[in-house]
XYZ file of C-alpha atoms in Angstrom:
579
model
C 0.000 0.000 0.000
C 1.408 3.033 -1.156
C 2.029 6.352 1.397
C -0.877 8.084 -0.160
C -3.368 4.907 0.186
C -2.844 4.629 3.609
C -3.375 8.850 4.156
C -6.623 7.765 2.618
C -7.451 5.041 4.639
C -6.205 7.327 7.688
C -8.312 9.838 6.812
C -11.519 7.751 5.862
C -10.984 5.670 9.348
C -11.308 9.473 11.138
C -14.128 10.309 8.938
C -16.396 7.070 10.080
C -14.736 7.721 13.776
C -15.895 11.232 13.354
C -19.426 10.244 12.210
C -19.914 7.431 14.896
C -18.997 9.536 17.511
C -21.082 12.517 16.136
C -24.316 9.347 15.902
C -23.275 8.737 19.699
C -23.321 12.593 20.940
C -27.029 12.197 18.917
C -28.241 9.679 20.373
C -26.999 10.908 23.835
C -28.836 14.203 22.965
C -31.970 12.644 21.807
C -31.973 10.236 24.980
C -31.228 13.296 26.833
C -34.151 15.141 25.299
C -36.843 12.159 25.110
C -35.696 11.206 29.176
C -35.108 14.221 30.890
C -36.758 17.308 29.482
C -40.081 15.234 28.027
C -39.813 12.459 30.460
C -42.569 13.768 33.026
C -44.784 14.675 30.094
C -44.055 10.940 28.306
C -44.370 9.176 31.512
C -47.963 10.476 32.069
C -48.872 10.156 28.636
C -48.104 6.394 29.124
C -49.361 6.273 32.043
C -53.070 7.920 30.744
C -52.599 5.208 27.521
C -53.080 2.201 30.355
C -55.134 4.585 32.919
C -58.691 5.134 32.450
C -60.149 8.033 34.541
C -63.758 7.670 35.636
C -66.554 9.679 37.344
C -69.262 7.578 38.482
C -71.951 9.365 40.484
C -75.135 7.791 42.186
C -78.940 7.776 40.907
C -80.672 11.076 42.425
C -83.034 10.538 45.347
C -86.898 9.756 44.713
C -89.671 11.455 46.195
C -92.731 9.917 47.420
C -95.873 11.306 48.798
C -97.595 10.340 52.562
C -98.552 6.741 51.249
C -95.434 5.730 49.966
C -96.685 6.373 46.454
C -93.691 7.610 44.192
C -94.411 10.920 43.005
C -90.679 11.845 41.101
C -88.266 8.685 39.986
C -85.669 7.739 37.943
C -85.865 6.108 34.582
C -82.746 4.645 32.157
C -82.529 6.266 29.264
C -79.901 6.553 26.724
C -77.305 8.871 25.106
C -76.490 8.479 21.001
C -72.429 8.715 20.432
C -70.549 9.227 16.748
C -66.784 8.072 16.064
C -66.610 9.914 12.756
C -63.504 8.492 12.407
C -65.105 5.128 12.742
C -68.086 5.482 10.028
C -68.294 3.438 7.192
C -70.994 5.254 5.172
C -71.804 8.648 4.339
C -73.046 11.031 6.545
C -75.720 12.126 4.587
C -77.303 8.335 4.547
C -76.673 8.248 8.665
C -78.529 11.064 9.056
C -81.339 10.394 6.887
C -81.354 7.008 9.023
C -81.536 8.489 12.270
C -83.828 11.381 11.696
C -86.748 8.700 11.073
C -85.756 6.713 13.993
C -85.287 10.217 16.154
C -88.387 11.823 15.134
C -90.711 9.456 16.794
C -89.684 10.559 19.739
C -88.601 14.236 19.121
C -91.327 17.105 19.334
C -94.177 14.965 19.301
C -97.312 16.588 18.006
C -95.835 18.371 15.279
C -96.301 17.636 11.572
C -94.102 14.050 10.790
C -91.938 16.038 7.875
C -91.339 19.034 9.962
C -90.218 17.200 12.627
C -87.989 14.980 10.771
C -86.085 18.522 8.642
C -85.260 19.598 12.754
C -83.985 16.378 13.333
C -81.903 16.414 10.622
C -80.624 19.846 10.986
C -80.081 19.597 14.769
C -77.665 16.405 13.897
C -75.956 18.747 10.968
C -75.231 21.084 13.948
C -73.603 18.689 16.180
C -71.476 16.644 13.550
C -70.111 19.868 12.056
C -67.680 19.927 15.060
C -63.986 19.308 14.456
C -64.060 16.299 17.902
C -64.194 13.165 15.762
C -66.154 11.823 19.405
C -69.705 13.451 19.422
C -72.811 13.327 21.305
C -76.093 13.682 18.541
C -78.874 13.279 20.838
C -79.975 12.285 24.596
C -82.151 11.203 26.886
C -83.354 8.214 24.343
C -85.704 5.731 25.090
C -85.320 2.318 25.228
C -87.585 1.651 21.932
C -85.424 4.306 20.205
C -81.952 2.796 21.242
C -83.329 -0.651 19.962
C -84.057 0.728 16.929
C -80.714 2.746 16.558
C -79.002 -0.823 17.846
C -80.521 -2.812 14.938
C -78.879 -0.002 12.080
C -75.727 -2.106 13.149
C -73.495 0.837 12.309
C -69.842 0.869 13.196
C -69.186 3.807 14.942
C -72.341 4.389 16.847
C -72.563 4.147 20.387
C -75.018 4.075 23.282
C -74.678 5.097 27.049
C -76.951 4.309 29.567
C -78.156 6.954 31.571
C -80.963 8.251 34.071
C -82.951 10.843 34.146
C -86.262 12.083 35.864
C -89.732 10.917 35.424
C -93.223 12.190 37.156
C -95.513 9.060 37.248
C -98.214 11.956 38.717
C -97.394 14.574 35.689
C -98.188 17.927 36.784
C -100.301 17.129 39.733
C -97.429 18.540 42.223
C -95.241 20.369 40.021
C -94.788 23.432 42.259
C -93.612 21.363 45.118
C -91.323 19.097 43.572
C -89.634 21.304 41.347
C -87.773 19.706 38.032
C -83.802 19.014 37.044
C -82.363 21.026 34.984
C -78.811 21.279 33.782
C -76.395 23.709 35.162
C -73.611 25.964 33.638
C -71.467 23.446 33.127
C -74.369 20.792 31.817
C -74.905 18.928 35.188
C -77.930 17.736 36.225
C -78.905 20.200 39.118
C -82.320 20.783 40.831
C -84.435 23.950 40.310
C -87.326 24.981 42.564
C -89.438 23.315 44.899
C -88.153 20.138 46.768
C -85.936 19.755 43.982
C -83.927 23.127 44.362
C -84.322 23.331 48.260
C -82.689 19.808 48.574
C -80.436 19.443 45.927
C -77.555 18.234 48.257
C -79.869 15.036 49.838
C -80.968 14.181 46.280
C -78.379 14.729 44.378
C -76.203 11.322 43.754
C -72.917 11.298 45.623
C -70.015 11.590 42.978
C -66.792 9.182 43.269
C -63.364 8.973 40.810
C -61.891 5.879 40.498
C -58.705 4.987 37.698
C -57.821 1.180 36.472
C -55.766 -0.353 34.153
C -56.180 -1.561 30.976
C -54.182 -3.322 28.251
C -52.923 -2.552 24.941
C -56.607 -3.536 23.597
C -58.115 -1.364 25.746
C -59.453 -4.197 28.160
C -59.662 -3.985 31.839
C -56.779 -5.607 34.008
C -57.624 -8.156 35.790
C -57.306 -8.403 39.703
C -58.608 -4.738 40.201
C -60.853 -3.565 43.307
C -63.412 -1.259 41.378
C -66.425 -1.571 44.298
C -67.652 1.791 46.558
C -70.463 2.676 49.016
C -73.564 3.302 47.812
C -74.069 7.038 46.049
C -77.263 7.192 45.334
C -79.079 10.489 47.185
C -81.255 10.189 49.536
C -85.033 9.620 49.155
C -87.255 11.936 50.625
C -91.089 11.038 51.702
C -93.200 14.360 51.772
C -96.421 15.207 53.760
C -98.322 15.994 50.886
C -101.504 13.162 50.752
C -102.049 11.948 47.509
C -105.154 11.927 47.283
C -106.092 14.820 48.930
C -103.642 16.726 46.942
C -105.531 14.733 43.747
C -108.727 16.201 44.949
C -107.923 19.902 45.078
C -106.156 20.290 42.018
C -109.438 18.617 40.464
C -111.375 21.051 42.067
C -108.849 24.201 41.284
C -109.201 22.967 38.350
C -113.267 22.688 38.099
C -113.632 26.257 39.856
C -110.705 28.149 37.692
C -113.316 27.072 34.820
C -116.693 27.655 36.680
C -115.398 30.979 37.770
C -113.478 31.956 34.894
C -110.537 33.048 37.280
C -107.077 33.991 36.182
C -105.224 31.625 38.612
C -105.783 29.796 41.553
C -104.638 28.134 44.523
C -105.877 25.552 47.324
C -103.755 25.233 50.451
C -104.165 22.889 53.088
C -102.511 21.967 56.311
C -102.593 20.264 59.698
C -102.839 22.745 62.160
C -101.655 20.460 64.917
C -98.135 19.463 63.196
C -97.990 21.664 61.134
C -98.043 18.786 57.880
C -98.818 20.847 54.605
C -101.704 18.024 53.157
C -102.009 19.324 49.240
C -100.604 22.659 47.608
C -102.663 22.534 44.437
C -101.888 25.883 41.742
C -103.315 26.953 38.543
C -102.077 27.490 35.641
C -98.711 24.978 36.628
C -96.670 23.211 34.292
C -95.182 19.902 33.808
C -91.646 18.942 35.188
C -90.781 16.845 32.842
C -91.133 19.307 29.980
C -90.626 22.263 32.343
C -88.655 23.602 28.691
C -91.592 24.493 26.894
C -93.472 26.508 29.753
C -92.754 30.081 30.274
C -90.159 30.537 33.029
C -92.453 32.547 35.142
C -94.637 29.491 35.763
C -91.463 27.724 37.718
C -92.117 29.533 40.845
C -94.762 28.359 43.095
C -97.380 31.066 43.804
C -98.123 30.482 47.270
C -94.400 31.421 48.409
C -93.356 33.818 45.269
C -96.383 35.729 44.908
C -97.598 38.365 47.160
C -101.679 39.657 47.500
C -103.321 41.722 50.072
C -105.564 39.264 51.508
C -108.616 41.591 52.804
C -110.799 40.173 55.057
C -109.245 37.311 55.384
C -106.921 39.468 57.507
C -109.589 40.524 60.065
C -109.168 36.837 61.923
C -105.771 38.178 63.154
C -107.224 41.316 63.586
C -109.732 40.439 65.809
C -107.379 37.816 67.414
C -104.960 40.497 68.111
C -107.302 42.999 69.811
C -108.876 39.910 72.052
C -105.668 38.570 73.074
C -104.423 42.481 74.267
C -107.392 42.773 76.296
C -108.598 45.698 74.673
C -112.002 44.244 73.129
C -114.250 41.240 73.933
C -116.619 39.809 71.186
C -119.292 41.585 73.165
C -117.590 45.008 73.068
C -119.497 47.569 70.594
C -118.104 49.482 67.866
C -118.532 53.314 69.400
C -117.470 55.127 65.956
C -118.969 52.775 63.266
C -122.040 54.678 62.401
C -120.875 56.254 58.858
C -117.890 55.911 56.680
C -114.141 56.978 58.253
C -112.433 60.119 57.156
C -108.819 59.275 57.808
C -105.361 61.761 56.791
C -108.267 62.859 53.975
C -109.250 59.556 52.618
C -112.573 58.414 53.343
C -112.988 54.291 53.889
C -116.030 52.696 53.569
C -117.332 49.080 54.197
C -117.547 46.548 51.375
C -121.018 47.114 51.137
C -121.317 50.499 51.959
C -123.814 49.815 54.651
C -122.986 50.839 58.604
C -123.987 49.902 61.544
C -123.842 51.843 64.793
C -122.883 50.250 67.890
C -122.193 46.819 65.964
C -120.516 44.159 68.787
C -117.084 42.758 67.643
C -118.469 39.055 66.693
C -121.036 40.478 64.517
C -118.312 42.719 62.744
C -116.508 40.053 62.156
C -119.620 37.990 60.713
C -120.734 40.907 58.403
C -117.009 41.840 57.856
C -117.234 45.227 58.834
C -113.715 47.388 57.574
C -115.612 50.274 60.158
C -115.110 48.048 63.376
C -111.841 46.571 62.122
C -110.235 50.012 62.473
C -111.621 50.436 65.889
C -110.244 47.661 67.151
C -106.806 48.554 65.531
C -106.765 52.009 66.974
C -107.560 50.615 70.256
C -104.540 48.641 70.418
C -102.000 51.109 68.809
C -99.480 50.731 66.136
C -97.129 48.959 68.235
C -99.407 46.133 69.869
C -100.619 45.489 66.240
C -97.366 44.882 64.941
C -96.089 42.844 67.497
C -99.208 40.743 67.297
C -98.954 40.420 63.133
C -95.222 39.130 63.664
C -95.770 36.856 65.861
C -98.522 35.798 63.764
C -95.668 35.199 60.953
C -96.753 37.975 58.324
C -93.707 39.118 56.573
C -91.156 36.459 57.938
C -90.204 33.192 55.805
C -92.326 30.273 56.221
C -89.048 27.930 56.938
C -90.337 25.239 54.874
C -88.369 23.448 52.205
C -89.257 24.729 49.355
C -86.863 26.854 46.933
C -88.666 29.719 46.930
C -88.932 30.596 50.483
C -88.135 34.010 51.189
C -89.223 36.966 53.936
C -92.033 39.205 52.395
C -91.757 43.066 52.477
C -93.623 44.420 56.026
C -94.916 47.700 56.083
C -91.963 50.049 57.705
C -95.034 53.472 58.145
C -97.424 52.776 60.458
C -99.300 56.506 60.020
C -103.074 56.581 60.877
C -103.669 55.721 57.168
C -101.656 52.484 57.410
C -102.942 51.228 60.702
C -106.544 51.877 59.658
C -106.116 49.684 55.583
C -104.422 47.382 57.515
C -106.639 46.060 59.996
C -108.727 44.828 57.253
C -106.408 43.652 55.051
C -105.492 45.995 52.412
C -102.318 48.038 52.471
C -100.460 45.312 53.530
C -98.733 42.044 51.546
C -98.227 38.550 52.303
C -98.648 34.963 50.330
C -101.155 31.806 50.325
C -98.524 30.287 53.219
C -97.864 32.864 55.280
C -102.179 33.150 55.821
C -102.222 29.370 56.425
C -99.727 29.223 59.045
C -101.264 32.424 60.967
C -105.243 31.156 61.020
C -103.366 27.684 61.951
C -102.080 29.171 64.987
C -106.075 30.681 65.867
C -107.157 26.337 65.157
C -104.334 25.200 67.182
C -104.909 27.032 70.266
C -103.395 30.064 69.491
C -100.131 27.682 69.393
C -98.012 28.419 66.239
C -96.165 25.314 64.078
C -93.468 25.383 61.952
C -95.003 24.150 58.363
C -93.280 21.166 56.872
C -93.528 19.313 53.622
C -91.121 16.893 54.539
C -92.328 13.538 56.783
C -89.327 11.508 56.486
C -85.960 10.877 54.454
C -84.294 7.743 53.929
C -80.100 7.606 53.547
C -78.990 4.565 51.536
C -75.524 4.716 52.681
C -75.625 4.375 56.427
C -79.841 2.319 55.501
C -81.314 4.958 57.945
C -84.487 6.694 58.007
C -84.740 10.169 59.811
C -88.528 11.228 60.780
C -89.539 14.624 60.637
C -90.953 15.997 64.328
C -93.722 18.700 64.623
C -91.696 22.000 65.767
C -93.796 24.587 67.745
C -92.860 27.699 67.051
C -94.292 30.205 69.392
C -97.896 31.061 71.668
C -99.056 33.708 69.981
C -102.274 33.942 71.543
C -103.668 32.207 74.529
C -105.647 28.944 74.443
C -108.426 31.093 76.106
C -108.256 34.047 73.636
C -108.177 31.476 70.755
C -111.357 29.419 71.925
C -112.923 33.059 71.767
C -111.944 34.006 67.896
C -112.864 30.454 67.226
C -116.410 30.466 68.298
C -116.538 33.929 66.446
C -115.051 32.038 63.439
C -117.465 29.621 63.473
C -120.548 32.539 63.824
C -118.609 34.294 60.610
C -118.729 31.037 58.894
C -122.685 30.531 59.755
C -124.443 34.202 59.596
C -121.777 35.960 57.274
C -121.836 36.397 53.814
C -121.538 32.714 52.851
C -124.028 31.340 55.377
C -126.374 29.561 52.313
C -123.814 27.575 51.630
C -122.141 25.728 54.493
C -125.147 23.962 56.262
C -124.214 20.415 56.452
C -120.880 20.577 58.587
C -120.025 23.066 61.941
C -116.760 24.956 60.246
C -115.063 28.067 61.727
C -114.041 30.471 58.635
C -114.171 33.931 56.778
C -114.132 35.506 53.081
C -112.094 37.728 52.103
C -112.332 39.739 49.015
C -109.572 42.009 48.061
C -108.479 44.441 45.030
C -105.801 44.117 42.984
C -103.042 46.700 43.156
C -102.129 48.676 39.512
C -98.732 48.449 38.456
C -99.749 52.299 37.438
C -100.016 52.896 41.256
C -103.609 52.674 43.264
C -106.071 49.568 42.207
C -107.428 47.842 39.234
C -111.300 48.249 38.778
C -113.645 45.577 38.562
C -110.453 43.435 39.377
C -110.519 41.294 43.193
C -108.351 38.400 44.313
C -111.290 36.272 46.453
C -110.822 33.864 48.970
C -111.703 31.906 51.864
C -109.885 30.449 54.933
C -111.187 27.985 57.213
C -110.620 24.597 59.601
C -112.682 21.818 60.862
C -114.367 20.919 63.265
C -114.107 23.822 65.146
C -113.175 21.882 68.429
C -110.355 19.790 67.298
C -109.566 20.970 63.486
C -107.941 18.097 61.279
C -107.165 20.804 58.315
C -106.703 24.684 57.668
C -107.723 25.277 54.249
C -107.485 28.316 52.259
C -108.857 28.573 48.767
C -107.755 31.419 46.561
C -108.921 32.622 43.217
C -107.426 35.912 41.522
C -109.887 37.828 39.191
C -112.894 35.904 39.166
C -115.365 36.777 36.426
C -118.268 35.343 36.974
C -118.427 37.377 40.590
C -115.613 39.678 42.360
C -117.154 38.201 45.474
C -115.368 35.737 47.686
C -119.136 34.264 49.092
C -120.139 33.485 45.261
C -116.688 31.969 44.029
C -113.973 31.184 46.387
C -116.413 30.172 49.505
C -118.727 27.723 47.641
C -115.089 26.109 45.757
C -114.122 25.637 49.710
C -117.157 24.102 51.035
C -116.983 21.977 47.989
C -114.079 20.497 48.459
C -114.129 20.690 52.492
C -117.295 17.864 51.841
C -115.162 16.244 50.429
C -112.005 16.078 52.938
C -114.882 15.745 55.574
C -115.485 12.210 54.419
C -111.836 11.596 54.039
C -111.336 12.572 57.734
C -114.879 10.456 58.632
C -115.826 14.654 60.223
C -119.517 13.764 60.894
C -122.372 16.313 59.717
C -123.572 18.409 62.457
């Protein structure tokens, strides 16, 4: 080999040297890189490929009435999944597909073609997404996923899920409230029972993580079980069939009467148990999307009325209990209409009558007298004796929308006189209840409840609800007295033709309608009637409330006949025998 071959050689032999050792430093660099500065990140991206994350959360609590019948449940239903990256055939022939399937149960009532063009567009908006893993519709039922099953269609899938169902439709809609979804698309509760006890219903959530295998199969030898999650079941007070009865005859009398709205509350005045809320117009839980939103709230918490001569029971209550009148006492200024701070107040009928006793004013429900027993207790007494009464405080029950109402802060001559008969002051359907419940309980005032028991699945206990007194507002021997005059209102008042068969203590009450304009409406009146029975050991407080009546603005022709009408009814229920 010549001098020059072997410089070649040399220099070829440094070259490859060169070249491995430049591979090596490489390599080293690329270890370096793949090892140190993306090692965390690799590590838990092989550690997600073999990891599967999962949130598994418990069915939501059911809700039963008195008798144990189920009034909201849970049903399985079923959520439709794409892999577009999956599919086989065209979109256009999968949609086409699933419209027909998803139109017999989409937005039934509509016209079959109609229907079918939303489908198809509502699945258009969900595949045009650039996630190759898509959700096209929800809340399927079993017939449907069948259906969908049968396509056999590679990249289709279907998840089991729950959701709510109301086996009693819209028969207690304002007390149970629906589920809706939240801000971030979880199931949450909204109003009534629903909203107030969202964290006993609600499922208990748990995240557990297993392996799986290259195939994507779960690893044998892995401890997957938990505790029950399901939330808690919760029995209510409300009677079935008592609740079935007055929203059949809310129903009957909103149509007899041709009232705007309506609403029949009764309770136990002993436990304080509320028996039936029944409200018209309500809507249906289930579909609580196509009602307006105003029609979520329940009306005997969210809407205020002045309740008129309803009101005079706690008048008259009031003025007993302070000592200042007896039911023999005569009205010494009740010969004409009042001139008060320049406004001039009349009775309902504009007749008077001069030295009129208390229990007779109360029977005829004279405003006149009413002021005269207001004036004779002051401002002060009166207010103390309408709190304690509950007007303007919270009823404390469990229902979302329980809230204080506003009480009057001027208590001017003005005020003082509108007030003792009703008018110039605000309170709802609940807040009336629990006060003339006090008066039928012996003056003793409960705590309303809709809840009788709840059952916990995870510790298999059941907590009962007890009866909570709240307060004596009056004395036993003050409320015998307004009872007896109850029962005289209820017998020679304005309604007297109509309650003959059974011995009730009550009154009417018809008031006017304030004018978002300021002042009142004409020829507009909220009319109702509030009364318990028997008398002597009262099984139910029951107050029946219609808002604008047209047939009559009178309480004794609408709301009073509706109440005697249904109390005939609750009388058998009870076995109350006719007087």
């Amino acid at each position: 080999m010549t001098r020059s071959e072997t410089s070649i050689t040399q220099s070829r032999s440094k070259i490859l040297f060169f070249l491995i050792l430049l591979g090596l430093v490489a390599i080293q660099a690329r270890l370096f890189y793949w090892q140190i500065i993306k090692g965390q990140s690799l590590r838990i991206q092989a550690k997600n490929q073999i990891i599967e994350n999962k949130k598994i959360i418990g069915e939501r609590g059911r809700i039963f009435a008195a008798d144990g019948h189920l009034l909201v449940g849970n049903k399985n239903v079923f959520d439709l999944f794409i892999n577009k990256k999956e599919l086989e055939i065209d979109e256009l022939d999968l949609l086409n597909q699933l419209a027909e399937i998803l139109s017999k149960q989409e937005l039934e009532g509509e016209e079959a073609e109609e229907v079918s063009e939303q489908v198809i567009q509502n699945l258009v908006d969900r595949l045009d997404s650039e996630s190759n893993w898509i959700k096209l519709a929800s809340a399927l039922e079993p017939n449907v996923k069948e259906e969908i099953t049968n396509l056999d269609l590679t990249g289709l899938y279907l998840e089991n899920n729950s959701v709510r169902y109301y086996p009693e439709a819209s028969m207690a809609a304002h007390l149970t409230g629906f589920v809706g979804k939240d801000t971030q698309g979880e199931p949450t509760g909204y109003f009534g029972i629903e909203g107030a006890l969202e964290h006993e219903l609600g499922g208990n959530e748990r995240k557990i993580s297993f392996l799986h295998d290259a195939l994507g199969q779960k690893m044998a030898d892995q401890e997957l079980s938990f505790s029950n999650l399901d939330g808690r079941d919760i029995t209510l007070t409300i009677s079935r069939q008592i609740q079935h009865l007055a929203n059949t005859h809310l129903q009957k009398g909103i149509e007899k009467y041709q009232a705007k709205s309506g609403e029949i509350v009764i309770m136990n005045p002993e436990n304080g148990n509320l028996l039936a809320l029944a409200t018209w117009p309500h809507y249906s839980p289930e579909n609580y999307g196509q009602y307006h939103t105003e029609l979520y709230k329940n009306p005997s918490l969210a809407n205020l009325f002045e309740p008129g001569s309803t009101f005079k029971t706690l008048t008259v209550s009031a003025g007993i209990d302070a000592g200042v009148i007896t039911p023999e006492t005569e009205c010494s200024n009740c010969s004409g209409p009042r001139v008060i701070g320049g406004y001039t107040i009349r009775t309902w009928n504009d007749v008077y009558h001069p030295n009129i006793t208390v229990s007779d004013a109360l029977a005829k429900s004279d405003n006149i007298a009413m002021i005269f027993i207001a004036e004779a207790m002051g401002a002060n007494t009166f207010k103390k004796y309408l709190k304690d009464f509950g007007i303007g405080q919270k009823i404390d029950i469990d229902l979302q929308e329980d809230t204080d109402t506003p009480f009057p802060d001027r208590w001017g001559p003005v005020e003082l006189a509108t007030t003792s008969f009703g008018q110039g002051i605000s309170t709802n359907s609940l807040q009336m209840v629990r006060a003339v419940s006090a008066i039928a309980n012996q003056g003793t005032l409960m705590r309303p409840t809709i809840i009788k028991k709840v059952f916990d699945p995870q510790t298999n206990e059941t907590i009962g609800y007890q009866p909570q007194k709240i307060k004596q507002v009056i004395s036993e021997d003050s409320a015998r007295t307004v009872i007896a005059m109850m029962v005289k209102a209820a017998q020679k008042g304005e309604a007297q033709w109509i309650g003959k068969k059974y011995n009730v203590a009550g009154k009417t009450g018809t008031s006017q309608v304030p004018s978002p304009e300021g002042g009142y409406k004409e020829d507009a009146t909220i009319a109702s009637f509030i009364g318990f029975a028997p008398p002597e050991d009262p099984k139910f407080v029951m107050l029946v409330k219609l808002t604008e009546p047209q047939s009559s603005p009178w309480a004794a022709e609408t709301a009073a006949p509706l109440w005697f009408d249904l109390a005939e009814k609750l009388f058998l229920f009870e076995g109350i025998q006719e007087r």
